[in-house]
Coordinates of C-alpha atoms and ligand atoms in Angstrom, one line a residue:
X11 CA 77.0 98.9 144.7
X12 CA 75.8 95.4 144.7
X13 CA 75.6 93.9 141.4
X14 CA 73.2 90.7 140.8
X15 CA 73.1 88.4 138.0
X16 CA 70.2 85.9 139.5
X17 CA 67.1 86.4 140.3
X18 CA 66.5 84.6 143.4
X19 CA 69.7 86.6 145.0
X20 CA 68.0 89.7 144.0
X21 CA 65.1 89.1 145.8
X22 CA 66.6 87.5 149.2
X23 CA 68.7 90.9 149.1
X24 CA 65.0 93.1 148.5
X25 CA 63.1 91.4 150.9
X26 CA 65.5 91.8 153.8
X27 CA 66.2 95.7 152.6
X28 CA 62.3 96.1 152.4
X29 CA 62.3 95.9 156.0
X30 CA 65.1 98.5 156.6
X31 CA 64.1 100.9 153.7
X32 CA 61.3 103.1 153.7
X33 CA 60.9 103.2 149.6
X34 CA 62.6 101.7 147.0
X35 CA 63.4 103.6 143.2
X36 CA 63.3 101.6 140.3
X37 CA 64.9 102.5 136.8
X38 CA 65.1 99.9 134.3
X39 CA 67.8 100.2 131.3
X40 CA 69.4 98.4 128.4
X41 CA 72.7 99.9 129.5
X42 CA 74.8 101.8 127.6
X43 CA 73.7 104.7 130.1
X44 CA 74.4 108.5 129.1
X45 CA 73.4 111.2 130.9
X46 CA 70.0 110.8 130.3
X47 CA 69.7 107.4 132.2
X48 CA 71.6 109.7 135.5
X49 CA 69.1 112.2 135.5
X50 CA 66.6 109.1 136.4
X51 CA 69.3 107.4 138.6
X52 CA 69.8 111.0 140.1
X53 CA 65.9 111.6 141.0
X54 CA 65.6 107.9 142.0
X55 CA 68.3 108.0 144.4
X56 CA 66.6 112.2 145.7
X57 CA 63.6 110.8 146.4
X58 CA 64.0 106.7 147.8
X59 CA 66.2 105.7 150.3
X60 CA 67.2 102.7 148.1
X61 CA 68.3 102.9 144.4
X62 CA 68.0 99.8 142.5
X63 CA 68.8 100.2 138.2
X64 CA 68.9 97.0 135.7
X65 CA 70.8 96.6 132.8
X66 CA 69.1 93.8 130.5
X67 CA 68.8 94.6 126.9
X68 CA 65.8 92.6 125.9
X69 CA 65.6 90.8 123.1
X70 CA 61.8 90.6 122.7
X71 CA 61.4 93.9 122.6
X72 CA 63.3 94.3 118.7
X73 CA 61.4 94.1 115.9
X74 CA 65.0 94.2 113.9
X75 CA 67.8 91.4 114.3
X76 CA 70.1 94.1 112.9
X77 CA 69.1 96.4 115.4
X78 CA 69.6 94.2 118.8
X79 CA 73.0 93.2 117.3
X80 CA 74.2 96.4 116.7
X81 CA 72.9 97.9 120.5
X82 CA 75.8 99.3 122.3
X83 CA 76.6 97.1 125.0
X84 CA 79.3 98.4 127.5
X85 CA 79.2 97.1 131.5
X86 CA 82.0 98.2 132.7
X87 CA 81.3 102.1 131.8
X88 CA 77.5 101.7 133.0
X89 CA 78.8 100.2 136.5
X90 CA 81.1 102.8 136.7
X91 CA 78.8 105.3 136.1
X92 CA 76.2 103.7 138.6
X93 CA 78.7 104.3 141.2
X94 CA 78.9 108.1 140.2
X95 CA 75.3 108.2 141.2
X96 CA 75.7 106.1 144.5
X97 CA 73.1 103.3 143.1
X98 CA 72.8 100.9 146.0
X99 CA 71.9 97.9 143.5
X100 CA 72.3 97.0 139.8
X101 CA 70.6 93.7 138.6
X102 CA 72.0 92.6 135.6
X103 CA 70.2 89.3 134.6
X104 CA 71.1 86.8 131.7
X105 CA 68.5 86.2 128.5
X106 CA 68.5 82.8 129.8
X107 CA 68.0 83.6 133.9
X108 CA 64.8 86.5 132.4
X109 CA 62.9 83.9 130.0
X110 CA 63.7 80.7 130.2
X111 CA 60.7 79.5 128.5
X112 CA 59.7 80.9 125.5
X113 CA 57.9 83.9 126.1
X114 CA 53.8 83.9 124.6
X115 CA 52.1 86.4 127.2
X116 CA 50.0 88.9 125.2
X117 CA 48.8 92.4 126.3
X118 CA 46.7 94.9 125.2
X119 CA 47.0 98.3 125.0
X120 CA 44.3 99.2 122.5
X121 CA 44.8 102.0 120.1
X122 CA 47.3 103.1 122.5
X123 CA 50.1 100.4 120.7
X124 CA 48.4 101.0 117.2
X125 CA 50.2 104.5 116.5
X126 CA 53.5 105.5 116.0
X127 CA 56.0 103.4 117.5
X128 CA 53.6 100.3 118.3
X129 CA 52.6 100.8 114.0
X130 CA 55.9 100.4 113.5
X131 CA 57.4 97.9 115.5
X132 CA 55.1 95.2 115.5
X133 CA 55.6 93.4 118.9
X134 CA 57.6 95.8 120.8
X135 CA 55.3 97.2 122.9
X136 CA 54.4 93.7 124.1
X137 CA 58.1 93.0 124.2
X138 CA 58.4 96.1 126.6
X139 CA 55.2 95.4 128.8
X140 CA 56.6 91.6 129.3
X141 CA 59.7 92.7 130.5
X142 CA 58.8 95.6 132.6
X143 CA 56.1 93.3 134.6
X144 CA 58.6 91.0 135.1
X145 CA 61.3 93.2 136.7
X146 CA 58.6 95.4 138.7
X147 CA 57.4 91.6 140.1
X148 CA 61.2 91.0 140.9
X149 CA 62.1 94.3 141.5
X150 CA 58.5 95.5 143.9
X151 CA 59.9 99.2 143.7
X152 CA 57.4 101.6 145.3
X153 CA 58.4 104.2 142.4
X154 CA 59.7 103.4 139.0
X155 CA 61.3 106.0 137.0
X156 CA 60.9 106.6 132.8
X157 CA 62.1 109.2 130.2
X158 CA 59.6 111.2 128.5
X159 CA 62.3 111.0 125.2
X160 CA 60.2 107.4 125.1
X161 CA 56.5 108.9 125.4
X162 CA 54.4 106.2 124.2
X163 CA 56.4 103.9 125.8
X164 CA 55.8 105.7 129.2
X165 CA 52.0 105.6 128.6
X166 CA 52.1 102.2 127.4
X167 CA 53.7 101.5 131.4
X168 CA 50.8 103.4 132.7
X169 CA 48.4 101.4 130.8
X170 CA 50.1 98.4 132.0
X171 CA 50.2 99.6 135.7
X172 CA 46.6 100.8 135.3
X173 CA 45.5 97.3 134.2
X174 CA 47.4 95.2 136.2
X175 CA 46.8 97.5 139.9
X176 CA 50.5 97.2 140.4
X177 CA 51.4 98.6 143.3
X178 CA 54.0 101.5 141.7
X179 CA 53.9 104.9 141.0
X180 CA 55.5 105.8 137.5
X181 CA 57.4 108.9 137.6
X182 CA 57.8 110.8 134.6
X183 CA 61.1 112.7 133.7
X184 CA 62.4 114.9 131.0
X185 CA 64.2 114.4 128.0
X186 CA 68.0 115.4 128.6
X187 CA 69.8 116.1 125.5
X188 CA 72.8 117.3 124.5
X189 CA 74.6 121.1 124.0
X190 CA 73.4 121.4 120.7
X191 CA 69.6 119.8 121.3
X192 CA 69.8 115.8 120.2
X193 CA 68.0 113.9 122.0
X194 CA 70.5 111.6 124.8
X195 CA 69.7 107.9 123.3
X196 CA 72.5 104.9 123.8
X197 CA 71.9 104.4 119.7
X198 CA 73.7 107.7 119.1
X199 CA 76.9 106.0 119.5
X200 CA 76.2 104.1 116.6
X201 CA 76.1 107.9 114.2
X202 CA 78.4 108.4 112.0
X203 CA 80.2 111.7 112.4
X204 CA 78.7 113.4 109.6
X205 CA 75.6 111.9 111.3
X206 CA 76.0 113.3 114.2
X207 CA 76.8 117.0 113.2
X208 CA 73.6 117.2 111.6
X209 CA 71.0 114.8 114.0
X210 CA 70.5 118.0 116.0
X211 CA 69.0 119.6 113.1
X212 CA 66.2 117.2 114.3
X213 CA 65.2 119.0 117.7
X214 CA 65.4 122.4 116.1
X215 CA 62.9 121.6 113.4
X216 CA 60.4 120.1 115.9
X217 CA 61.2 122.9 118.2
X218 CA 60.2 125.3 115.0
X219 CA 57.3 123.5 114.4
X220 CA 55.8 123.2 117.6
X221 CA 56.7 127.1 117.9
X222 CA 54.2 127.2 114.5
X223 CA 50.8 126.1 116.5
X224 CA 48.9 129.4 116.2
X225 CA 49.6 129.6 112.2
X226 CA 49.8 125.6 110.9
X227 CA 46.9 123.0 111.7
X228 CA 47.6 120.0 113.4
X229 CA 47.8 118.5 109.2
X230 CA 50.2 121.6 108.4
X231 CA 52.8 120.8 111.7
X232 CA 52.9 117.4 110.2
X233 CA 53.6 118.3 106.6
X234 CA 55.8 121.4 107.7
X235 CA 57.8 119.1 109.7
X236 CA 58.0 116.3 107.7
X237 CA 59.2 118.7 104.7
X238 CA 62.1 120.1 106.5
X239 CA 62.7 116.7 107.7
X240 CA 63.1 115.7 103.9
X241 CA 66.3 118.1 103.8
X242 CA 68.4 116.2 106.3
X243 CA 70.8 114.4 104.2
X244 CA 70.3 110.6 105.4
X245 CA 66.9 111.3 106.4
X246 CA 64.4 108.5 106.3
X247 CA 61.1 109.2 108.1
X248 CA 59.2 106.5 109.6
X249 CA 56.9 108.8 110.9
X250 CA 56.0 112.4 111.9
X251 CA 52.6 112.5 114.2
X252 CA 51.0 115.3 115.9
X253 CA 49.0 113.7 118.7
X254 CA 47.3 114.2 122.5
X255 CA 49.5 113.6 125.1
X256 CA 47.3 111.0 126.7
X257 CA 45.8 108.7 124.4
X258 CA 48.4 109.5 121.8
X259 CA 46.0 109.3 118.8
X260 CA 46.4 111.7 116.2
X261 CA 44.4 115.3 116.4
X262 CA 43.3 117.3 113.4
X263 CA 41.8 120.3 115.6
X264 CA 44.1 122.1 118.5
X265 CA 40.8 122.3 120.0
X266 CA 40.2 118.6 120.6
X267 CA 42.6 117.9 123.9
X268 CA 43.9 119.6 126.6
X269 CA 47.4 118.4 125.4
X270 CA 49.3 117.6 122.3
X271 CA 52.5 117.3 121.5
X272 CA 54.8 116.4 118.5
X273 CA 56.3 113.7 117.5
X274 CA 59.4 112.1 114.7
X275 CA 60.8 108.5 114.5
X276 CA 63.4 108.4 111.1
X277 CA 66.1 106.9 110.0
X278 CA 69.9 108.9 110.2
X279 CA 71.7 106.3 108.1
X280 CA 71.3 103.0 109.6
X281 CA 70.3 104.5 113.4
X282 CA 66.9 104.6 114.3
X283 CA 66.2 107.8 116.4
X284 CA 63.1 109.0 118.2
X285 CA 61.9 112.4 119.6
X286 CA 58.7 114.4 120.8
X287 CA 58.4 117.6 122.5
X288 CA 54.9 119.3 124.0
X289 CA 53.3 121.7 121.7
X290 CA 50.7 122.8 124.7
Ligands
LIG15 P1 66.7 102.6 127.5 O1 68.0 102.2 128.1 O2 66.9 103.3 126.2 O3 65.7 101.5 127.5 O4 66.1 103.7 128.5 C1 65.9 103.5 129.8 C2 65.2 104.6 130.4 O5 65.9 105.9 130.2 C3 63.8 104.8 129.7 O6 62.8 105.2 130.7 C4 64.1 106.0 128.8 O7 62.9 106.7 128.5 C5 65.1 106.8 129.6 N1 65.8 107.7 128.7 C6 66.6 107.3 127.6 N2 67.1 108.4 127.1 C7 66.7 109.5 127.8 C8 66.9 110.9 127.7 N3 67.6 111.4 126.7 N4 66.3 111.7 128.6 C9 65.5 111.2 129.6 N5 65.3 109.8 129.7 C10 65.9 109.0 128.9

């Protein structure tokens, strides 16, 4: 595996590979890869003839200080575990090499950043869209790969695609989780044990409540949810949602899209954790 730290060698290395490769796969991290990142690498590397992954954890995508402090940051595993998966490329750029000017591009997502995550994180979304431009203008992959585990950051990348005609096709892939059902994220690291022997109580209650469609309301999943939520020791919800699966804004009827599914953002302890999963 090549491994670039600068820009400009990136792209010398791209443009010449361009001409030899029929496709190139794109999947953009902030490291600290788990299984969940390899199932992306994995597809990536099935369906391109060239696999290129970064690791860049971007600042201006937190909301928190805390937060980008505290994100796991390991290389050495992540290269290693790049080279399980036979990535051809990693580019692994400095704060300073990605921005250095101060960064005041503004997008706009509509209503799409104004629920759930985009509510609650003021400026992420933006944060997310700036850097994702950047590395798909660097980058020029002809197929970029993203976890559903992030959903409404996935259509937020569609939306940005979309209005921008960038010339990649966003891939979709599945939440991995583990045995017992959590959700693969690099902050579960950061659990305390008695954290983590109870976080999968998460999946199983929105697997209960999504299983609760033809009895609860789109209201009643919400509050059913958000009351068994309550019982998780630690628990802090930021926010349960019931919502379409394309615009993401919230639905009170079942009747009222062709898709919806569920979705939790709390607080186990100090670790932030997300999770959706379809409903229909
Ligand atoms: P991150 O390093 O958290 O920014 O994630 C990089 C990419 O991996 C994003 O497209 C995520 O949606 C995806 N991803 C993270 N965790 C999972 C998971 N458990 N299953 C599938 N994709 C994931």
């Amino acid at each position: 595996m090549r491994i670039f730290n600068q820009i400009n060698d990136l792209q010398s290395v791209l443009q010449a590979e361009r001409k030899r490769t029929r496709s190139i796969g794109f999947v953009p991290t902030m490291g600290a890869l788990h299984e969940g990142h390899l199932e992306l690498m994995r597809r990536a590397k099935a369906e391109n003839e060239l696999l290129v992954a970064s690791v860049f954890v971007n600042p201006i995508q937190f909301n928190n200080s805390i937060d980008l402090e505290k994100y796991p940051r390991n290389l050495q595993d992540d290269i290693r575990l790049l080279e399980s998966v036979a990535c051809d490329v990693l580019f692994n750029p400095s704060v300073e090499e990605m921005y250095p000017e101060p960064v005041t591009t503004q997008y706009s997502f509509g209503s799409l950043e104004e629920v759930m995550e985009g509510a609650f994180r003021p400026g992420h979304f933006n944060g997310v869209a700036v850097v994702v431009h950047k590395l798909f203008e660097i980058v020029q992959p002809d197929k970029a790969y993203f976890g559903e585990k992030d959903f409404q950051q996935l259509a937020i990348i569609r939306e940005l695609v979309r209005q921008y005609s960038l010339p990649v096709d966003i891939v979709a892939c599945p939440t991995i989780r583990e045995a017992d059902g959590l959700a693969m994220s690099s902050r579960n690291q950061r659990l305390l044990p008695a954290e983590r022997v109870i976080a999968p109580k998460i999946y199983q209650i929105l697997k209960k409540g999504a299983s609760l469609r033809n009895v609860l309301s789109p209201k009643e999943m919400r509050i059913w949810v958000r009351t068994q939520l309550e019982k998780i020791d630690g628990c802090m919800i930021d926010y349960v949602e019931v919502a379409d699966d394309i615009e993401l804004q919230p639905i009170e009827h079942w009747n009222q899209s062709t898709g919806a599914r569920l979705f939790v953002a709390l607080f186990l302890g100090q670790v932030r954790l997300i999770d959706n999963i379809r409903i229909f």
